[in-house]
Coordinates of C-alpha atoms in Angstrom, one line a residue:
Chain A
X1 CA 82.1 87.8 111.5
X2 CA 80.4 91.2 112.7
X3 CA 83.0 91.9 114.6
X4 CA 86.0 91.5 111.9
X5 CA 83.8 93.8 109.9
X6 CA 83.9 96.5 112.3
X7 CA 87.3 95.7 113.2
X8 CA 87.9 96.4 109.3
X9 CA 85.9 99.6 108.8
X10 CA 87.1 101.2 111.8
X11 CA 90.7 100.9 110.9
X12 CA 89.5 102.5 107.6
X13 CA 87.7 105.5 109.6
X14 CA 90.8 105.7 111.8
X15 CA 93.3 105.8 108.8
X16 CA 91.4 108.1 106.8
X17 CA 91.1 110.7 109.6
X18 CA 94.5 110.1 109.7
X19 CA 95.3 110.6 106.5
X20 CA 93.5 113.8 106.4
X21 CA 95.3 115.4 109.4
X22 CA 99.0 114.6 108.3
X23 CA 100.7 117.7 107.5
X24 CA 103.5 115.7 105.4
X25 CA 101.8 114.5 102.1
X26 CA 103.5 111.1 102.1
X27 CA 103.0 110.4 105.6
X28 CA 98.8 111.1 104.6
X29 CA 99.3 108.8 101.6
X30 CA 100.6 105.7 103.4
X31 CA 97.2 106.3 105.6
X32 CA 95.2 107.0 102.5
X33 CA 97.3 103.1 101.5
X34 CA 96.2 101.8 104.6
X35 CA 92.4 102.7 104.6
X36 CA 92.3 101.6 101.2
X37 CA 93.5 98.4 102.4
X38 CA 91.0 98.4 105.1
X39 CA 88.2 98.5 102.6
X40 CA 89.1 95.6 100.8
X41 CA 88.9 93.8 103.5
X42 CA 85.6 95.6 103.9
X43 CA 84.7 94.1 100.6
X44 CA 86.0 90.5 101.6
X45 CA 83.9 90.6 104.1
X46 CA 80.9 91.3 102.8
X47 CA 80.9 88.4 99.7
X48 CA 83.3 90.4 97.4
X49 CA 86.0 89.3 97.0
X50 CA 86.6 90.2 93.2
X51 CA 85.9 93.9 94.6
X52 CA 88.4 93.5 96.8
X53 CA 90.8 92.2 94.4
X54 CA 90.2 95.0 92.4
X55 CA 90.8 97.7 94.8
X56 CA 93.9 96.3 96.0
X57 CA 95.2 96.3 92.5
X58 CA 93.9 99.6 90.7
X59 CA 93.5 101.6 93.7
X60 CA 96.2 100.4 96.5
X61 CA 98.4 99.4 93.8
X62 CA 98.2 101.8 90.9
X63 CA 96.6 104.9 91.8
X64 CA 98.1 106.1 94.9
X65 CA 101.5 104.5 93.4
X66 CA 100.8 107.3 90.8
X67 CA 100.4 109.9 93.8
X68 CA 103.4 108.7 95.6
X69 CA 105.3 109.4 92.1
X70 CA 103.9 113.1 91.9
X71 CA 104.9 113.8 95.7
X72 CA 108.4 112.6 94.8
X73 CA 108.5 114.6 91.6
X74 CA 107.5 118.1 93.8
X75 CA 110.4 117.8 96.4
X76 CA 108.4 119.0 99.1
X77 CA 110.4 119.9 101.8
X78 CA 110.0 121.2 105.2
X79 CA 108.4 124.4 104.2
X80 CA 105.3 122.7 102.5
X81 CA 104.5 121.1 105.6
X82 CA 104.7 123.8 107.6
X83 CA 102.3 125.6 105.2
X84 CA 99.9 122.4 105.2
X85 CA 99.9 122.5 108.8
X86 CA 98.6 126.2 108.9
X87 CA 96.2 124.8 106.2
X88 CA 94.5 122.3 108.8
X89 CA 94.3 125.2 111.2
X90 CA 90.4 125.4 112.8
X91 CA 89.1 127.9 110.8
X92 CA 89.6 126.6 107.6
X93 CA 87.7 123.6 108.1
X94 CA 85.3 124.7 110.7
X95 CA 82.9 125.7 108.7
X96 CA 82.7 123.3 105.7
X97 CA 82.7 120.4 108.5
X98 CA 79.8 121.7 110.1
X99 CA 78.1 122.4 106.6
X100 CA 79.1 118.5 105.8
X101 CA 77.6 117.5 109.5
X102 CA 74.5 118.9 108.7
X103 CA 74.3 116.8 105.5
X104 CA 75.6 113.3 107.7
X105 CA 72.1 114.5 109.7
X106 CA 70.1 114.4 107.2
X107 CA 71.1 111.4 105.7
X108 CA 70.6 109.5 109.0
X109 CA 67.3 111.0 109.0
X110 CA 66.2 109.8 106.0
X111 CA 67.9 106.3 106.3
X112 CA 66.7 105.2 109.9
X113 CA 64.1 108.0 111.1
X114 CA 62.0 108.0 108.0
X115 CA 62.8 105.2 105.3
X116 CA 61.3 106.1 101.9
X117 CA 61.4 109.5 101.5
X118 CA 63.3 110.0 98.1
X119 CA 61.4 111.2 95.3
X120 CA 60.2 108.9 92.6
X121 CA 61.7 105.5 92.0
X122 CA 65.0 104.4 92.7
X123 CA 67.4 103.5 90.4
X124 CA 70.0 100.6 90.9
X125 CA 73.1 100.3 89.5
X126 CA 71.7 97.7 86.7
X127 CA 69.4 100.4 85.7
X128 CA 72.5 103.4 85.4
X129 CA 74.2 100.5 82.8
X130 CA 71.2 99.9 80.7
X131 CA 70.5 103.2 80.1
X132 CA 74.4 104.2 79.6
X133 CA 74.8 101.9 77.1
X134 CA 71.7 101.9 75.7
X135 CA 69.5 105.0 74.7
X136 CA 72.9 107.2 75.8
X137 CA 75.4 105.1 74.5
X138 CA 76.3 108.0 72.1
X139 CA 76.6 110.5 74.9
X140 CA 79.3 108.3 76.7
X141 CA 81.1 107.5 73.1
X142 CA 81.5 111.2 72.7
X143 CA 82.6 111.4 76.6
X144 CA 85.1 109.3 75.6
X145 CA 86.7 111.2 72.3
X146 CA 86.7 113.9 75.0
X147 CA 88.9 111.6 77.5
X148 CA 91.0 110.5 74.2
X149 CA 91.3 114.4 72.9
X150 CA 92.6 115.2 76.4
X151 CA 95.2 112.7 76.2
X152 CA 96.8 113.5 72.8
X153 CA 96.7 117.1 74.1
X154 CA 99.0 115.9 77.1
X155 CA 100.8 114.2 74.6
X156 CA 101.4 116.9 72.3
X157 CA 102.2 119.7 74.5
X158 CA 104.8 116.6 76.5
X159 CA 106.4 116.9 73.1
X160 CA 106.9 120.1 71.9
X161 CA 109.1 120.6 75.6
X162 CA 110.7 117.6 74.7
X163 CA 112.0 118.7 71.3
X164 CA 112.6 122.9 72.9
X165 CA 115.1 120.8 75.2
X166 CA 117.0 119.1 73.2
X167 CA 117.4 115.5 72.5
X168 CA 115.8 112.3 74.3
X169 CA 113.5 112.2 71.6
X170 CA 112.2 108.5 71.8
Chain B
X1 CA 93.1 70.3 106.6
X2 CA 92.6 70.9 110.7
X3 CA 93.3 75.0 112.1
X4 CA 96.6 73.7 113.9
X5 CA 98.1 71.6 111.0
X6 CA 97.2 74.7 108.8
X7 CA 99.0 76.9 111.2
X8 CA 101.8 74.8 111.3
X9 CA 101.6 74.4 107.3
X10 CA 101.9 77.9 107.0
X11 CA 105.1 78.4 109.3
X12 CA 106.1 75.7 107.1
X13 CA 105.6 77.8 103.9
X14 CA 107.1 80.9 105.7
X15 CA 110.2 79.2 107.1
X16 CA 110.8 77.5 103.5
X17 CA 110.6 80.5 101.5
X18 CA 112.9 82.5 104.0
X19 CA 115.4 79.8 104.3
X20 CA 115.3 79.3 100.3
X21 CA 116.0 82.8 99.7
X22 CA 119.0 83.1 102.0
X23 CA 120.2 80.1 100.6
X24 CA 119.7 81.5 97.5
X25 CA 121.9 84.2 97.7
X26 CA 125.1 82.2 98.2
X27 CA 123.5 79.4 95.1
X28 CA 123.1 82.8 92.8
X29 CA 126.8 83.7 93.1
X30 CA 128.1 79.8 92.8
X31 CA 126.0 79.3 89.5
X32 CA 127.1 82.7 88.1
X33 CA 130.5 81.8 88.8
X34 CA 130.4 78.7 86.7
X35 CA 128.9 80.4 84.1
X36 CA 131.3 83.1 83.9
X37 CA 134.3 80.9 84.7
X38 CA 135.4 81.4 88.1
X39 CA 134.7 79.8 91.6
X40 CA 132.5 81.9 93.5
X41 CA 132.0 81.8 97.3
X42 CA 133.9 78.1 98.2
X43 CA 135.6 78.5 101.0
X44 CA 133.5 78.3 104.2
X45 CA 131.7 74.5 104.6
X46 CA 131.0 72.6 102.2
X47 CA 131.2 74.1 98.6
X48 CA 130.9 77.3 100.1
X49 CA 127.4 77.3 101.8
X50 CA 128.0 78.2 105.2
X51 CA 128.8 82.1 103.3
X52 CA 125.2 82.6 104.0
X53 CA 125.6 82.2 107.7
X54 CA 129.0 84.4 107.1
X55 CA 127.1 87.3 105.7
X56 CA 124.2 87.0 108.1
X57 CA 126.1 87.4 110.5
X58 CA 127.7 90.2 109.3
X59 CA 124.7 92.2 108.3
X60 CA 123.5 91.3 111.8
X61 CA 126.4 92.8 113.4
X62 CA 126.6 95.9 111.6
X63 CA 125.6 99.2 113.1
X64 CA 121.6 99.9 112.4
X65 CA 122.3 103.4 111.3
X66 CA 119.2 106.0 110.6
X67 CA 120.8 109.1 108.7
X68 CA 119.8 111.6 110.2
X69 CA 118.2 114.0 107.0
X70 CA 115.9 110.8 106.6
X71 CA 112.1 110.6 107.3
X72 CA 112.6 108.3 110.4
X73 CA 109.5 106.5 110.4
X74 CA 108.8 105.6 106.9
X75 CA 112.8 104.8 106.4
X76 CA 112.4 102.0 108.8
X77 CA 109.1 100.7 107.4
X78 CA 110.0 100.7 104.1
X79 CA 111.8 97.4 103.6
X80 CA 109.2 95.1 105.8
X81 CA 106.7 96.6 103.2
X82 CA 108.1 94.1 100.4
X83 CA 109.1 91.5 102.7
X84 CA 105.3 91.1 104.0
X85 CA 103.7 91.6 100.3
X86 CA 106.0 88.8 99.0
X87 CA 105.6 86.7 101.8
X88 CA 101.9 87.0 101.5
X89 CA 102.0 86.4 98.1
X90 CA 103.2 83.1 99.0
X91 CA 99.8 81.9 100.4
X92 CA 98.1 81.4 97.4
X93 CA 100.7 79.1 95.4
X94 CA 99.2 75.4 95.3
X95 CA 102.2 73.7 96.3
X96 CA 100.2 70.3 95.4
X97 CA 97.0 68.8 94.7
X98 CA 96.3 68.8 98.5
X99 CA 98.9 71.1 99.6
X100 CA 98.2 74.6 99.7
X101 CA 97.2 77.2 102.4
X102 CA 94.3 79.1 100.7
X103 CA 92.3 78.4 97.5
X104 CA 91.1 81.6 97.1
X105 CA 88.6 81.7 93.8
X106 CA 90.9 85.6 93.2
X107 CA 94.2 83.9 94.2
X108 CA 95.6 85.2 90.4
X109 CA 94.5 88.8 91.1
X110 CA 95.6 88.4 95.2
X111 CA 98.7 87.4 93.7
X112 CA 98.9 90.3 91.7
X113 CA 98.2 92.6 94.2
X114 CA 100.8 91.5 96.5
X115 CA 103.2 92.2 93.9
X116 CA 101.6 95.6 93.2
X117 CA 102.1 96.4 97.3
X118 CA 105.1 95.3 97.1
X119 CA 106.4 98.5 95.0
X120 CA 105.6 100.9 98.1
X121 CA 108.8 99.1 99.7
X122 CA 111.4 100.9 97.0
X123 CA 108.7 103.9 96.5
X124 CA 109.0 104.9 99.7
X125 CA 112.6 103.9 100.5
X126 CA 113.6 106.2 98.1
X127 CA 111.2 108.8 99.2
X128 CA 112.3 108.8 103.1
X129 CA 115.8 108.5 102.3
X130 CA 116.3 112.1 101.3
X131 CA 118.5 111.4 99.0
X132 CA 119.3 112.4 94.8
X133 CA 120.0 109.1 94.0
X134 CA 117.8 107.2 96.1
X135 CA 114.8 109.7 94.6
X136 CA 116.2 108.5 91.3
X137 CA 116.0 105.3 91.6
X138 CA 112.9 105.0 93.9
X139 CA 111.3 107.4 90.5
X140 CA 112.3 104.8 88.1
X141 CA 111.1 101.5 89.9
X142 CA 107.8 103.6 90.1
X143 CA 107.5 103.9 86.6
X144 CA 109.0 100.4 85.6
X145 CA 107.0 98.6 87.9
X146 CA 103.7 100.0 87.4
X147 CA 104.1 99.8 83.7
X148 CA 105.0 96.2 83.9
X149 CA 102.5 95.1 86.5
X150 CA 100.0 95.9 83.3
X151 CA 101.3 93.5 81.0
X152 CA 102.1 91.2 83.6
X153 CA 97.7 91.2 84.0
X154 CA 97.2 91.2 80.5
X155 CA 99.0 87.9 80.0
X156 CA 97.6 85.9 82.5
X157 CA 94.3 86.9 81.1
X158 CA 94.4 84.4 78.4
X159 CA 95.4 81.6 80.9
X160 CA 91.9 82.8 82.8
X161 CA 90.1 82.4 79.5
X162 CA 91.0 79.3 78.7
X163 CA 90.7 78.5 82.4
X164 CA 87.4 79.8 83.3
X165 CA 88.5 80.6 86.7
X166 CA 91.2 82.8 89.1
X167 CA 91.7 80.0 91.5
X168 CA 95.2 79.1 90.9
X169 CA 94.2 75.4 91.7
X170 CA 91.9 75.4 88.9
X171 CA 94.4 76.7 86.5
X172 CA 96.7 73.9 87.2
X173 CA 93.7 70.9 87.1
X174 CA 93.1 72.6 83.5
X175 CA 96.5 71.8 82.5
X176 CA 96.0 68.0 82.8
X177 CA 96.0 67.1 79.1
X178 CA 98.2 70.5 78.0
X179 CA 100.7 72.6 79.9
X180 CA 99.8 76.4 79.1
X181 CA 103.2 77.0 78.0
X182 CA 102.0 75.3 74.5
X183 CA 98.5 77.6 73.9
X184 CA 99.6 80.6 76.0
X185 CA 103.6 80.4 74.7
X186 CA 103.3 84.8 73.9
X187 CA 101.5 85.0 77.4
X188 CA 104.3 82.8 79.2
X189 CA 106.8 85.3 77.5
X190 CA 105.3 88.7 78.9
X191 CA 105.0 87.5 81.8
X192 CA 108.2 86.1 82.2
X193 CA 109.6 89.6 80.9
X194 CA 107.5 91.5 83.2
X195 CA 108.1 88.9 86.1
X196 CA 112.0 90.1 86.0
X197 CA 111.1 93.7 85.6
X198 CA 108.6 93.5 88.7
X199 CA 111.3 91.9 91.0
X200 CA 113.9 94.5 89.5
X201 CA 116.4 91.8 89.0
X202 CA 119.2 92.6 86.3
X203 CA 119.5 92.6 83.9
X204 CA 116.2 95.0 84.5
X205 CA 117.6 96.3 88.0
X206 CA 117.7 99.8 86.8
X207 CA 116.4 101.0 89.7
X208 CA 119.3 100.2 91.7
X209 CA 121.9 100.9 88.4
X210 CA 125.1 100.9 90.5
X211 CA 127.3 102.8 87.7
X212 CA 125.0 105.4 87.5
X213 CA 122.9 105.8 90.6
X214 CA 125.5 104.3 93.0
X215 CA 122.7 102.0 94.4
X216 CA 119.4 103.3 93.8
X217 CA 116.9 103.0 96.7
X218 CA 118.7 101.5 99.0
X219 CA 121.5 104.0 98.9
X220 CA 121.0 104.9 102.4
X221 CA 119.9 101.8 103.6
X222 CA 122.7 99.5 105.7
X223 CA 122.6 96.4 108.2
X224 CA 119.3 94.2 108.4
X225 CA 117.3 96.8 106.9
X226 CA 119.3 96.8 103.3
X227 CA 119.1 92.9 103.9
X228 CA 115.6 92.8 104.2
X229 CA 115.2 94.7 101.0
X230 CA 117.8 91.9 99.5
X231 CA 115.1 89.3 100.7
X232 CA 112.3 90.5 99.5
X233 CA 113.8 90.5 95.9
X234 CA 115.1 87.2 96.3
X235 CA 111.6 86.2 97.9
X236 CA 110.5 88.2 94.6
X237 CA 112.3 86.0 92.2
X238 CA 110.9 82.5 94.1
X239 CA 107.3 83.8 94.4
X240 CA 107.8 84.4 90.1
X241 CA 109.2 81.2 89.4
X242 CA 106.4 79.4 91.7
X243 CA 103.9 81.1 89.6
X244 CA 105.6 80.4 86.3
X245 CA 105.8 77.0 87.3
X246 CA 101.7 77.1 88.5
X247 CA 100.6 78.8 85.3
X248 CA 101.9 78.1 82.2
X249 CA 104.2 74.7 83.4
X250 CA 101.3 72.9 85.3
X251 CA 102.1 73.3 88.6
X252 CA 102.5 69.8 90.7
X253 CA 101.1 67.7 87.3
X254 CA 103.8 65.2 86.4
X255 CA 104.4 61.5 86.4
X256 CA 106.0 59.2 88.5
X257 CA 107.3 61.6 91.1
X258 CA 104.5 62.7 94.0
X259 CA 103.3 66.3 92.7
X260 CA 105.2 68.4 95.6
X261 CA 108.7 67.4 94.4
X262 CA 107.6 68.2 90.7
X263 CA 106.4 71.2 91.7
X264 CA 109.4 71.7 93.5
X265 CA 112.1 70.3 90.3
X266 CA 110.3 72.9 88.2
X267 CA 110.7 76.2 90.4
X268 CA 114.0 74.9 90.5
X269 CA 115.1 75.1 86.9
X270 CA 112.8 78.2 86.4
X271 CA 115.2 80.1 89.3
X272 CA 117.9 78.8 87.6
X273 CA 117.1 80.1 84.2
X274 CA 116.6 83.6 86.1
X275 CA 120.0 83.3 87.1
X276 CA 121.5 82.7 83.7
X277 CA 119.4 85.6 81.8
X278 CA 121.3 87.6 85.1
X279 CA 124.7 86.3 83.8
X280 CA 124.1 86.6 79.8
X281 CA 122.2 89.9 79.7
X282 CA 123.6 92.9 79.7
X283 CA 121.3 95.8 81.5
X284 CA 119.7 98.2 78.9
X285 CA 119.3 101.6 79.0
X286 CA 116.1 103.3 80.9
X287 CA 114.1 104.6 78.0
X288 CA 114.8 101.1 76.4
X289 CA 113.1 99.5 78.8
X290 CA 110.3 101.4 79.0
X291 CA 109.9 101.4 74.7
X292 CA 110.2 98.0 75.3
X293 CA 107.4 97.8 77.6
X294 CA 104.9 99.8 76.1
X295 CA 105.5 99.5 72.3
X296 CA 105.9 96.0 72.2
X297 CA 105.0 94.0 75.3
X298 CA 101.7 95.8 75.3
X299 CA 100.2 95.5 71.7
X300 CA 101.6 91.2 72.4
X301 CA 99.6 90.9 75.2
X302 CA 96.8 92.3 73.9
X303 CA 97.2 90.3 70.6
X304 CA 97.7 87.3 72.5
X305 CA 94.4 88.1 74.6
X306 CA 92.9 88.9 71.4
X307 CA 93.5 85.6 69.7
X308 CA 93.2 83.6 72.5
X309 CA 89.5 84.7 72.9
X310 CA 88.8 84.6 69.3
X311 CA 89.7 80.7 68.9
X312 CA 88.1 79.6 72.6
X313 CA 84.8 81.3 70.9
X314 CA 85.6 79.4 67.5
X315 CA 86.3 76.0 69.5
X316 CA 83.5 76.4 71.9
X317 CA 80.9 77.7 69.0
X318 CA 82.1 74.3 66.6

């Protein structure tokens, strides 16, 4: 059991390093697909399994779908990964990996070294619900007018080229 | 059910589902040929079935050609993508009361997520192919299938209500006094809708439109690897039919007749009626389709959600 769930999460370490290092965008999504995949079964594994589901379905299935449709939409050719690969060159991520390594330290630190060093009381997921849809439950209703203004907007300004070019009006 | 007769089971499964599709495609073009009054493939065996062997053997013969503008890797991938989704998708379908290879309490959303995987197949056969057309097509099976695999959740939401449960075994004990086709009959017809739209069989094949995208995704492809792509539709079309049958027409339930070979009468007829809307349909036009999806199969689904929660409260609150 222990060991199918390190089987599990390194694949997903391995496939995200992966997908981070490809320099042809779909090649680093089908990683990104895999790792994802790799986490459900994360998720199984742990007494999940409606987790699991989910990710399979929203994020395996729908999101990066969505991705894979923008990356066909660019035609990115050659060129682009010639540029991404001089992106991944060393000193472009040198220093924010270190900075991030630094920040993996502490965190070790404070989980195995010395246990019980955040600041006041810590709050559990039950706790972020209550109080989001309780005493905040306006802030997140106006959040969400702001989602909903955002996507007329998209819709709108979809139109307006629609009509410019003539015809296809549905 | 002991680890080596589950093993075998599963072959079982796997072998049957395989051999049923390739079958399958010589039964699709005898049925449409009665329907649209000619013969069909006839010649070789008896009434024709020995075709399928024919054009196995043909697409086995046939040079494996990678073009060579293509993305190597993924173009050769692509097809086993569906292929493994659908095959996968397999394991969850309660064949009969004590037949079945996993009774997962998520089988309904594992189902659905094989079927959402299964879109990566013609995403990124189009993608790797390098190709206007198979872009084109690979584009539009994007948009159709993710806008279909929503309704397709929504309407087998009101089946889990009245359920209780995912388990796909559950769902069919809750049909003993009342197939779901009767309660759920605007759910059965989204998700029959979307069912064809997922699979991409005509007359919602637009992704592979041959008049105007000469074939879509698999423009490119040729040999086993385009036939692999023709098995995971047909694999497609069983898989939708078996959970047709498991949803709204009670699965194995009958009388008389042990539950496997109800279960088995009822895909049947389901496939069959596939074929016919193939044969009376004519395809419609992209944008149609996707009006069709979102301006009315949407606001149905959610109606029928809608209604079917408000009278389970009402029933369980009298």
């Amino acid at each position: 059991m222990l060991a199918l769930f390190y089987f599990a999460a390194a694949i997903a370490l391995i496939a995200t390093a992966m997908a981070l290092t490809r320099a042809n965008a779909a090649h680093g999504l089908i990683y990104l697909i895999v790792s994802l995949l790799a986490v459900a079964v994360v998720f199984f594994l742990l007494g999940a399994p409606f987790a699991a589901a989910l990710e399979i379905v929203i994020y395996a299935g729908a999101i990066m779908v969505l991705f894979v449709f923008v990356i066909m939409m660019l035609n990115l050719g050659r060129s682009a990964d010639e540029e991404e690969r001089e992106l991944l060159a060393p000193r472009y991520w040198l220093v924010p990996g270190v900075l991030a390594a630094c920040l993996l330290v502490e965190l070790a630190v404070i989980s195995f070294a010395a246990p019980g060093h955040s600041a006041g009381i810590v709050v559990s997921p039950k706790a972020v619900g209550l109080s989001l849809y309780g005493p905040y439950v306006l802030a997140v209703e106006i959040a969400s007018l702001l989602l909903l203004a955002g996507l007329v907007g998209a819709y709108h300004v979809g139109r307006r080229f629609i009509d410019r070019s003539g015809g296809n009006k549905s | 059910m002991s680890p080596l007769a589950t093993a075998l089971f599963g072959l079982a499964v796997l072998a049957g589902a395989v051999g049923l599709a390739a079958i399958l495609t010589w039964f699709e073009r005898r049925l449409l040929g009665v329907w649209q009054d000619r013969y069909g493939p006839n010649r070789l065996g008896p009434l024709g079935i020995l075709q399928v062997v024919a054009d196995m053997l043909k697409l086995l013969t046939k040079h494996d050609w990678v073009p060579p503008f293509a993305d190597r890797v993924v173009f050769v991938f692509a097809p086993t993508a569906i292929v493994v989704a659908m095959l996968l998708g397999f394991a969850v379908v309660p064949f009969g009361e004590h037949l079945y290879l996993l009774d997962l309490n998520i089988g309904l959303l594992f189902f659905l997520g094989m079927t959402s995987l299964a879109v990566y197949s013609v995403l990124l056969g189009g993608l790797a192919s390098n190709n206007k057309y198979a872009l084109l097509g690979g584009l539009r099976s994007a948009a159709q299938m993710v806008s279909y695999e929503v309704f397709m959740g929504l309407s087998l939401m009101g089946v889990v209500m009245l359920t209780g449960s995912f388990s796909l075994r559950d769902i069919v004990l809750a049909q003993q006094d009342l197939w779901f086709c009767i309660p759920q009959v605007l759910g059965l017809y989204v998700f029959l809708v979307a069912g064809i739209a997922e699979s991409h069989r005509l007359p919602f094949d637009l992704p592979e439109a041959e008049h105007e995208l000469t074939a879509g995704f698999h423009t490119e492809y040729g040999g086993m690897k385009f036939a692999m792509f023709m098995l995971g539709e047909y694999l497609g079309l069983i898989l939708i039919c078996c959970m047709i049958t498991t949803v709204f027409f009670g699965g194995w339930l009958g009388p008389w007749l042990p539950g496997p070979v109800w279960f088995a009468l009822k895909t049947s007829l389901l496939i069959c009626f596939f074929v016919l809307l193939r044969a009376a349909i004519p395809r419609p036009r992209y944008d149609q389709l996707m009006s069709l999806g979102w301006k009315y199969m949407l606001p149905l689904s959610l109606f029928n959600l809608v209604l079917t929660g408000a009278i389970a409260l009402w029933l369980r609150g009298a």
